[in-house]
Amino acid sequence: MSALEQSRHLATAIPGPRSQDLITRKKAAVASGVGNTMPVYAARAFGGIVEDVDGNRLIDLGSGIAVTTVGNASPRVVDAVREQVANFTHTCFMVTPYEGYVAVAEALNRLTPGDGDKRSALFNSGSEAVENAIKIARVYTGKQAVVSFDHAYHGRTNLTMALTAKSMPYKHGFGPFAPEIYRAPLSYPFRDAEFGGKELATDGELAARRAITMMDKQVGAENLAAVIIEPIQGEGGFIVPAEGFLPTLLQWCRDNDVVFIADEVQTGFARTGRMFACEHEGIVPDLIVTAKGIADGMPLSAVTGPASIMDAPHVGGLGGTYGGNPVACAAALATIATIEDGGLVDRAAHIESLMKDKLGRMQAEDDRIGDVRGRGAMIAVELVKPGTLEPDAELTKKLSTAAHQAGVIVLTCGTFGNVLRFLPPLTISDELLLEALDVLELILRDL
Ligand SMILES: *Cc1c(COP(=O)(O)O)cnc(C)c1O
């Protein structure tokens, strides 16, 4: 394959004729419930660029939703996948096991926060791993209830829909949902300032006590198997909780025999400027759930934790036909080696400083940018009606659509649909990253 030129280039209108043909075919063949953010079809991707079927080169600020963190078709991953796929594609780890699975478990046990004797189990998707973390926590504690938080996103299967907060589009019409799931208030500094005063916005311990009161009084620790939380919320709006929130929750869980599950599906693997986002808070969760950035796009997910918890289920209680597929495991090992050898954790921290500097300057001149937040290469802006806290979903939609037309892939998120989120691959050049932000600045000025 020839190298993909690292520049933004519009060869046709967006979408071009080939994409338009595919859009027509998709409408006739694919269930309409499966939506698309971009109106173009991908042909190739590398570094900071996705090239579409009409030869348009788009700057990638999405990484396929925080998945291709080491860059699409990353060379070591491509080589490892080629080698593995030629050796064998599948045997089922539960039938004829293979080394790759064990090596990924070893890597996860080594890389995740905490020093003790750890174990991992591998699955296919983030949702599947979340479900398994809850199975493990229930067996371990002998309890059933699970608490998740406002604005949470944990997936689209039945149990994970119940854990997910937002109805439209994730849950609407799809119930009934799994029982024994309860929702606690989050720490959402930007909006807590509005509803709970300045103290709640800055005092994470106070925000945690609000959640703990709910858990204590409405669920009861003696019924509660697990608390699950994203250390920085993804789909919910890249919400970084106030300092002290996560440690206080974790301590309460420890004191009450409740398993603390960190859902690091979106935040894991260098994305936030640490290998795992929990490290920013200095906390060691009981179980940690990973997926997305783990294998550069090959489907793989995992649950990792202390042997005492992970080994609670009976032999044969965990598994699945494809879980820890050998090709996906080869991709994961190459991805992890690329992160560690390439200094990509530091690269994510550098991207944070570039983006926050630029977006901060934009915010100073534009009172529609209510908040700039996030960590590492996981940065967002929350858009509001000028000078208020009122969410502006319409502006967000207009801005993202115009960015797509201009050749920049951006995603939106947030409970109110008013958050523009940036998840560039860590291999994007500074120049491309800043060019994409310049494009956004010009569009926002015109809107
Ligand atoms: C994407 C995501 C999931 C679900 O992962 P899938 O692979 O889509 O099932 C779960 N939790 C978080 C935090 C996510 O971002």
PDB file of N, CA, C and O and ligand atoms in Angstrom, residues 65-67 124-130 152-157 160 164 228-235 263-267 289 291-292 300-301 378 421, ligand 1:
ATOM      1  N   ILE A  65     -14.347   6.489  17.204  1.00  0.00           N
ATOM      2  CA  ILE A  65     -14.766   6.575  18.607  1.00  0.00           C
ATOM      3  C   ILE A  65     -13.681   6.007  19.538  1.00  0.00           C
ATOM      4  O   ILE A  65     -13.888   4.993  20.227  1.00  0.00           O
ATOM      5  N   ALA A  66     -12.557   6.656  19.562  1.00  0.00           N
ATOM      6  CA  ALA A  66     -11.495   6.374  20.555  1.00  0.00           C
ATOM      7  C   ALA A  66     -10.914   4.972  20.431  1.00  0.00           C
ATOM      8  O   ALA A  66     -10.467   4.393  21.410  1.00  0.00           O
ATOM      9  N   VAL A  67     -10.924   4.423  19.223  1.00  0.00           N
ATOM     10  CA  VAL A  67     -10.458   3.049  19.046  1.00  0.00           C
ATOM     11  C   VAL A  67      -9.043   2.995  18.447  1.00  0.00           C
ATOM     12  O   VAL A  67      -8.155   2.337  18.985  1.00  0.00           O
ATOM     13  N   ASN A 124     -15.346  -9.684  23.563  1.00  0.00           N
ATOM     14  CA  ASN A 124     -15.318  -9.078  22.228  1.00  0.00           C
ATOM     15  C   ASN A 124     -15.597  -7.584  22.208  1.00  0.00           C
ATOM     16  O   ASN A 124     -14.979  -6.845  21.467  1.00  0.00           O
ATOM     17  N   SER A 125     -16.577  -7.147  22.981  1.00  0.00           N
ATOM     18  CA  SER A 125     -16.998  -5.749  22.939  1.00  0.00           C
ATOM     19  C   SER A 125     -16.964  -5.152  24.337  1.00  0.00           C
ATOM     20  O   SER A 125     -16.918  -5.879  25.338  1.00  0.00           O
ATOM     21  N   GLY A 126     -17.009  -3.834  24.386  1.00  0.00           N
ATOM     22  CA  GLY A 126     -17.063  -3.149  25.670  1.00  0.00           C
ATOM     23  C   GLY A 126     -18.272  -3.588  26.475  1.00  0.00           C
ATOM     24  O   GLY A 126     -18.169  -3.885  27.672  1.00  0.00           O
ATOM     25  N   SER A 127     -19.428  -3.637  25.819  1.00  0.00           N
ATOM     26  CA  SER A 127     -20.656  -4.038  26.533  1.00  0.00           C
ATOM     27  C   SER A 127     -20.508  -5.423  27.144  1.00  0.00           C
ATOM     28  O   SER A 127     -20.922  -5.659  28.277  1.00  0.00           O
ATOM     29  N   GLU A 128     -19.950  -6.327  26.380  1.00  0.00           N
ATOM     30  CA  GLU A 128     -19.812  -7.709  26.855  1.00  0.00           C
ATOM     31  C   GLU A 128     -18.886  -7.770  28.074  1.00  0.00           C
ATOM     32  O   GLU A 128     -19.147  -8.522  29.028  1.00  0.00           O
ATOM     33  N   ALA A 129     -17.834  -6.977  28.046  1.00  0.00           N
ATOM     34  CA  ALA A 129     -16.921  -6.953  29.194  1.00  0.00           C
ATOM     35  C   ALA A 129     -17.601  -6.341  30.414  1.00  0.00           C
ATOM     36  O   ALA A 129     -17.442  -6.831  31.539  1.00  0.00           O
ATOM     37  N   VAL A 130     -18.385  -5.273  30.205  1.00  0.00           N
ATOM     38  CA  VAL A 130     -19.117  -4.668  31.327  1.00  0.00           C
ATOM     39  C   VAL A 130     -20.056  -5.711  31.946  1.00  0.00           C
ATOM     40  O   VAL A 130     -20.119  -5.873  33.169  1.00  0.00           O
ATOM     41  N   ALA A 152     -24.209   8.308  32.380  1.00  0.00           N
ATOM     42  CA  ALA A 152     -23.324   7.166  32.107  1.00  0.00           C
ATOM     43  C   ALA A 152     -23.612   6.534  30.758  1.00  0.00           C
ATOM     44  O   ALA A 152     -24.749   6.542  30.282  1.00  0.00           O
ATOM     45  N   TYR A 153     -22.574   5.983  30.151  1.00  0.00           N
ATOM     46  CA  TYR A 153     -22.747   5.125  28.969  1.00  0.00           C
ATOM     47  C   TYR A 153     -21.937   3.852  29.184  1.00  0.00           C
ATOM     48  O   TYR A 153     -20.717   3.907  29.366  1.00  0.00           O
ATOM     49  N   HIS A 154     -22.617   2.710  29.164  1.00  0.00           N
ATOM     50  CA  HIS A 154     -21.909   1.445  29.327  1.00  0.00           C
ATOM     51  C   HIS A 154     -22.220   0.438  28.223  1.00  0.00           C
ATOM     52  O   HIS A 154     -21.732  -0.683  28.288  1.00  0.00           O
ATOM     53  N   GLY A 155     -23.037   0.809  27.231  1.00  0.00           N
ATOM     54  CA  GLY A 155     -23.268  -0.082  26.104  1.00  0.00           C
ATOM     55  C   GLY A 155     -24.727  -0.227  25.732  1.00  0.00           C
ATOM     56  O   GLY A 155     -25.590   0.485  26.264  1.00  0.00           O
ATOM     57  N   ARG A 156     -24.976  -1.172  24.808  1.00  0.00           N
ATOM     58  CA  ARG A 156     -26.295  -1.295  24.196  1.00  0.00           C
ATOM     59  C   ARG A 156     -26.936  -2.664  24.365  1.00  0.00           C
ATOM     60  O   ARG A 156     -27.985  -2.931  23.775  1.00  0.00           O
ATOM     61  N   THR A 157     -26.300  -3.599  25.088  1.00  0.00           N
ATOM     62  CA  THR A 157     -26.960  -4.878  25.380  1.00  0.00           C
ATOM     63  C   THR A 157     -27.982  -4.646  26.489  1.00  0.00           C
ATOM     64  O   THR A 157     -28.048  -3.551  27.043  1.00  0.00           O
ATOM     65  N   THR A 160     -26.443  -3.551  29.838  1.00  0.00           N
ATOM     66  CA  THR A 160     -25.704  -2.284  29.730  1.00  0.00           C
ATOM     67  C   THR A 160     -26.614  -1.125  29.313  1.00  0.00           C
ATOM     68  O   THR A 160     -26.331   0.015  29.652  1.00  0.00           O
ATOM     69  N   THR A 164     -26.794   2.416  31.192  1.00  0.00           N
ATOM     70  CA  THR A 164     -26.652   3.648  30.425  1.00  0.00           C
ATOM     71  C   THR A 164     -27.770   4.618  30.804  1.00  0.00           C
ATOM     72  O   THR A 164     -28.903   4.205  31.039  1.00  0.00           O
ATOM     73  N   ILE A 228     -20.424   1.046  39.227  1.00  0.00           N
ATOM     74  CA  ILE A 228     -19.661   1.146  37.978  1.00  0.00           C
ATOM     75  C   ILE A 228     -19.652   2.598  37.502  1.00  0.00           C
ATOM     76  O   ILE A 228     -20.684   3.270  37.510  1.00  0.00           O
ATOM     77  N   ILE A 229     -18.453   3.052  37.123  1.00  0.00           N
ATOM     78  CA  ILE A 229     -18.327   4.451  36.702  1.00  0.00           C
ATOM     79  C   ILE A 229     -17.203   4.605  35.684  1.00  0.00           C
ATOM     80  O   ILE A 229     -16.195   3.894  35.747  1.00  0.00           O
ATOM     81  N   GLU A 230     -17.408   5.507  34.726  1.00  0.00           N
ATOM     82  CA  GLU A 230     -16.340   5.889  33.805  1.00  0.00           C
ATOM     83  C   GLU A 230     -15.523   6.988  34.500  1.00  0.00           C
ATOM     84  O   GLU A 230     -16.099   7.992  34.906  1.00  0.00           O
ATOM     85  N   PRO A 231     -14.208   6.827  34.633  1.00  0.00           N
ATOM     86  CA  PRO A 231     -13.425   7.860  35.332  1.00  0.00           C
ATOM     87  C   PRO A 231     -13.523   9.231  34.651  1.00  0.00           C
ATOM     88  O   PRO A 231     -13.493  10.258  35.330  1.00  0.00           O
ATOM     89  N   ILE A 232     -13.638   9.239  33.329  1.00  0.00           N
ATOM     90  CA  ILE A 232     -14.083  10.436  32.606  1.00  0.00           C
ATOM     91  C   ILE A 232     -15.200   9.940  31.702  1.00  0.00           C
ATOM     92  O   ILE A 232     -14.994   9.000  30.929  1.00  0.00           O
ATOM     93  N   GLN A 233     -16.366  10.526  31.822  1.00  0.00           N
ATOM     94  CA  GLN A 233     -17.468  10.005  31.024  1.00  0.00           C
ATOM     95  C   GLN A 233     -17.258  10.286  29.546  1.00  0.00           C
ATOM     96  O   GLN A 233     -16.853  11.379  29.158  1.00  0.00           O
ATOM     97  N   GLY A 234     -17.564   9.286  28.716  1.00  0.00           N
ATOM     98  CA  GLY A 234     -17.394   9.400  27.275  1.00  0.00           C
ATOM     99  C   GLY A 234     -18.632   9.977  26.607  1.00  0.00           C
ATOM    100  O   GLY A 234     -18.757  11.189  26.452  1.00  0.00           O
ATOM    101  N   GLU A 235     -19.563   9.097  26.230  1.00  0.00           N
ATOM    102  CA  GLU A 235     -20.773   9.551  25.527  1.00  0.00           C
ATOM    103  C   GLU A 235     -21.504  10.620  26.324  1.00  0.00           C
ATOM    104  O   GLU A 235     -22.168  11.478  25.755  1.00  0.00           O
ATOM    105  N   ASP A 263     -15.071   1.677  34.363  1.00  0.00           N
ATOM    106  CA  ASP A 263     -15.275   1.414  32.939  1.00  0.00           C
ATOM    107  C   ASP A 263     -14.319   2.316  32.163  1.00  0.00           C
ATOM    108  O   ASP A 263     -14.603   3.486  31.920  1.00  0.00           O
ATOM    109  N   GLU A 264     -13.168   1.747  31.811  1.00  0.00           N
ATOM    110  CA  GLU A 264     -12.144   2.507  31.060  1.00  0.00           C
ATOM    111  C   GLU A 264     -12.180   2.134  29.576  1.00  0.00           C
ATOM    112  O   GLU A 264     -11.159   2.191  28.892  1.00  0.00           O
ATOM    113  N   VAL A 265     -13.362   1.752  29.112  1.00  0.00           N
ATOM    114  CA  VAL A 265     -13.478   1.351  27.702  1.00  0.00           C
ATOM    115  C   VAL A 265     -13.045   2.496  26.783  1.00  0.00           C
ATOM    116  O   VAL A 265     -12.335   2.275  25.808  1.00  0.00           O
ATOM    117  N   GLN A 266     -13.472   3.709  27.099  1.00  0.00           N
ATOM    118  CA  GLN A 266     -13.119   4.855  26.236  1.00  0.00           C
ATOM    119  C   GLN A 266     -11.832   5.551  26.679  1.00  0.00           C
ATOM    120  O   GLN A 266     -11.098   6.098  25.869  1.00  0.00           O
ATOM    121  N   THR A 267     -11.551   5.523  27.981  1.00  0.00           N
ATOM    122  CA  THR A 267     -10.440   6.309  28.530  1.00  0.00           C
ATOM    123  C   THR A 267      -9.118   5.552  28.578  1.00  0.00           C
ATOM    124  O   THR A 267      -8.077   6.163  28.828  1.00  0.00           O
ATOM    125  N   VAL A 289     -12.509  -2.338  33.310  1.00  0.00           N
ATOM    126  CA  VAL A 289     -13.045  -2.841  32.041  1.00  0.00           C
ATOM    127  C   VAL A 289     -12.392  -2.062  30.907  1.00  0.00           C
ATOM    128  O   VAL A 289     -12.361  -0.834  30.937  1.00  0.00           O
ATOM    129  N   ALA A 291     -11.601  -1.892  26.435  1.00  0.00           N
ATOM    130  CA  ALA A 291     -11.971  -2.318  25.065  1.00  0.00           C
ATOM    131  C   ALA A 291     -11.388  -1.280  24.105  1.00  0.00           C
ATOM    132  O   ALA A 291     -10.189  -1.034  24.146  1.00  0.00           O
ATOM    133  N   LYS A 292     -12.229  -0.660  23.300  1.00  0.00           N
ATOM    134  CA  LYS A 292     -11.857   0.365  22.309  1.00  0.00           C
ATOM    135  C   LYS A 292     -10.373   0.467  21.925  1.00  0.00           C
ATOM    136  O   LYS A 292      -9.962  -0.106  20.927  1.00  0.00           O
ATOM    137  N   LEU A 300     -11.927  -6.591  20.670  1.00  0.00           N
ATOM    138  CA  LEU A 300     -11.386  -7.223  21.868  1.00  0.00           C
ATOM    139  C   LEU A 300     -11.778  -6.376  23.077  1.00  0.00           C
ATOM    140  O   LEU A 300     -11.812  -5.148  22.987  1.00  0.00           O
ATOM    141  N   SER A 301     -12.050  -7.026  24.192  1.00  0.00           N
ATOM    142  CA  SER A 301     -12.318  -6.308  25.433  1.00  0.00           C
ATOM    143  C   SER A 301     -11.870  -7.184  26.587  1.00  0.00           C
ATOM    144  O   SER A 301     -11.554  -8.365  26.391  1.00  0.00           O
ATOM    145  N   MET A 378      -8.500  13.420  24.735  1.00  0.00           N
ATOM    146  CA  MET A 378      -9.936  13.235  24.966  1.00  0.00           C
ATOM    147  C   MET A 378     -10.477  14.567  25.471  1.00  0.00           C
ATOM    148  O   MET A 378     -10.633  14.777  26.679  1.00  0.00           O
ATOM    149  N   ARG A 421     -16.796  16.637  20.676  1.00  0.00           N
ATOM    150  CA  ARG A 421     -15.686  15.924  21.318  1.00  0.00           C
ATOM    151  C   ARG A 421     -14.590  15.609  20.310  1.00  0.00           C
ATOM    152  O   ARG A 421     -14.862  15.329  19.149  1.00  0.00           O
TER     153      ARG A 421
HETATM  154  C1  LIG B   1     -18.142   2.353  23.860  1.00  0.00           C
HETATM  155  C2  LIG B   1     -18.301   2.143  25.310  1.00  0.00           C
HETATM  156  C3  LIG B   1     -18.877   0.978  25.830  1.00  0.00           C
HETATM  157  C4  LIG B   1     -19.468  -0.095  24.950  1.00  0.00           C
HETATM  158  O1  LIG B   1     -18.521  -0.684  24.139  1.00  0.00           O
HETATM  159  P1  LIG B   1     -18.992  -1.521  22.835  1.00  0.00           P
HETATM  160  O2  LIG B   1     -17.720  -2.120  22.338  1.00  0.00           O
HETATM  161  O3  LIG B   1     -19.594  -0.526  21.907  1.00  0.00           O
HETATM  162  O4  LIG B   1     -19.963  -2.522  23.313  1.00  0.00           O
HETATM  163  C5  LIG B   1     -18.917   0.821  27.198  1.00  0.00           C
HETATM  164  N1  LIG B   1     -18.439   1.766  28.025  1.00  0.00           N
HETATM  165  C6  LIG B   1     -17.879   2.899  27.565  1.00  0.00           C
HETATM  166  C7  LIG B   1     -17.332   3.894  28.530  1.00  0.00           C
HETATM  167  C8  LIG B   1     -17.800   3.134  26.193  1.00  0.00           C
HETATM  168  O5  LIG B   1     -17.270   4.274  25.750  1.00  0.00           O
END
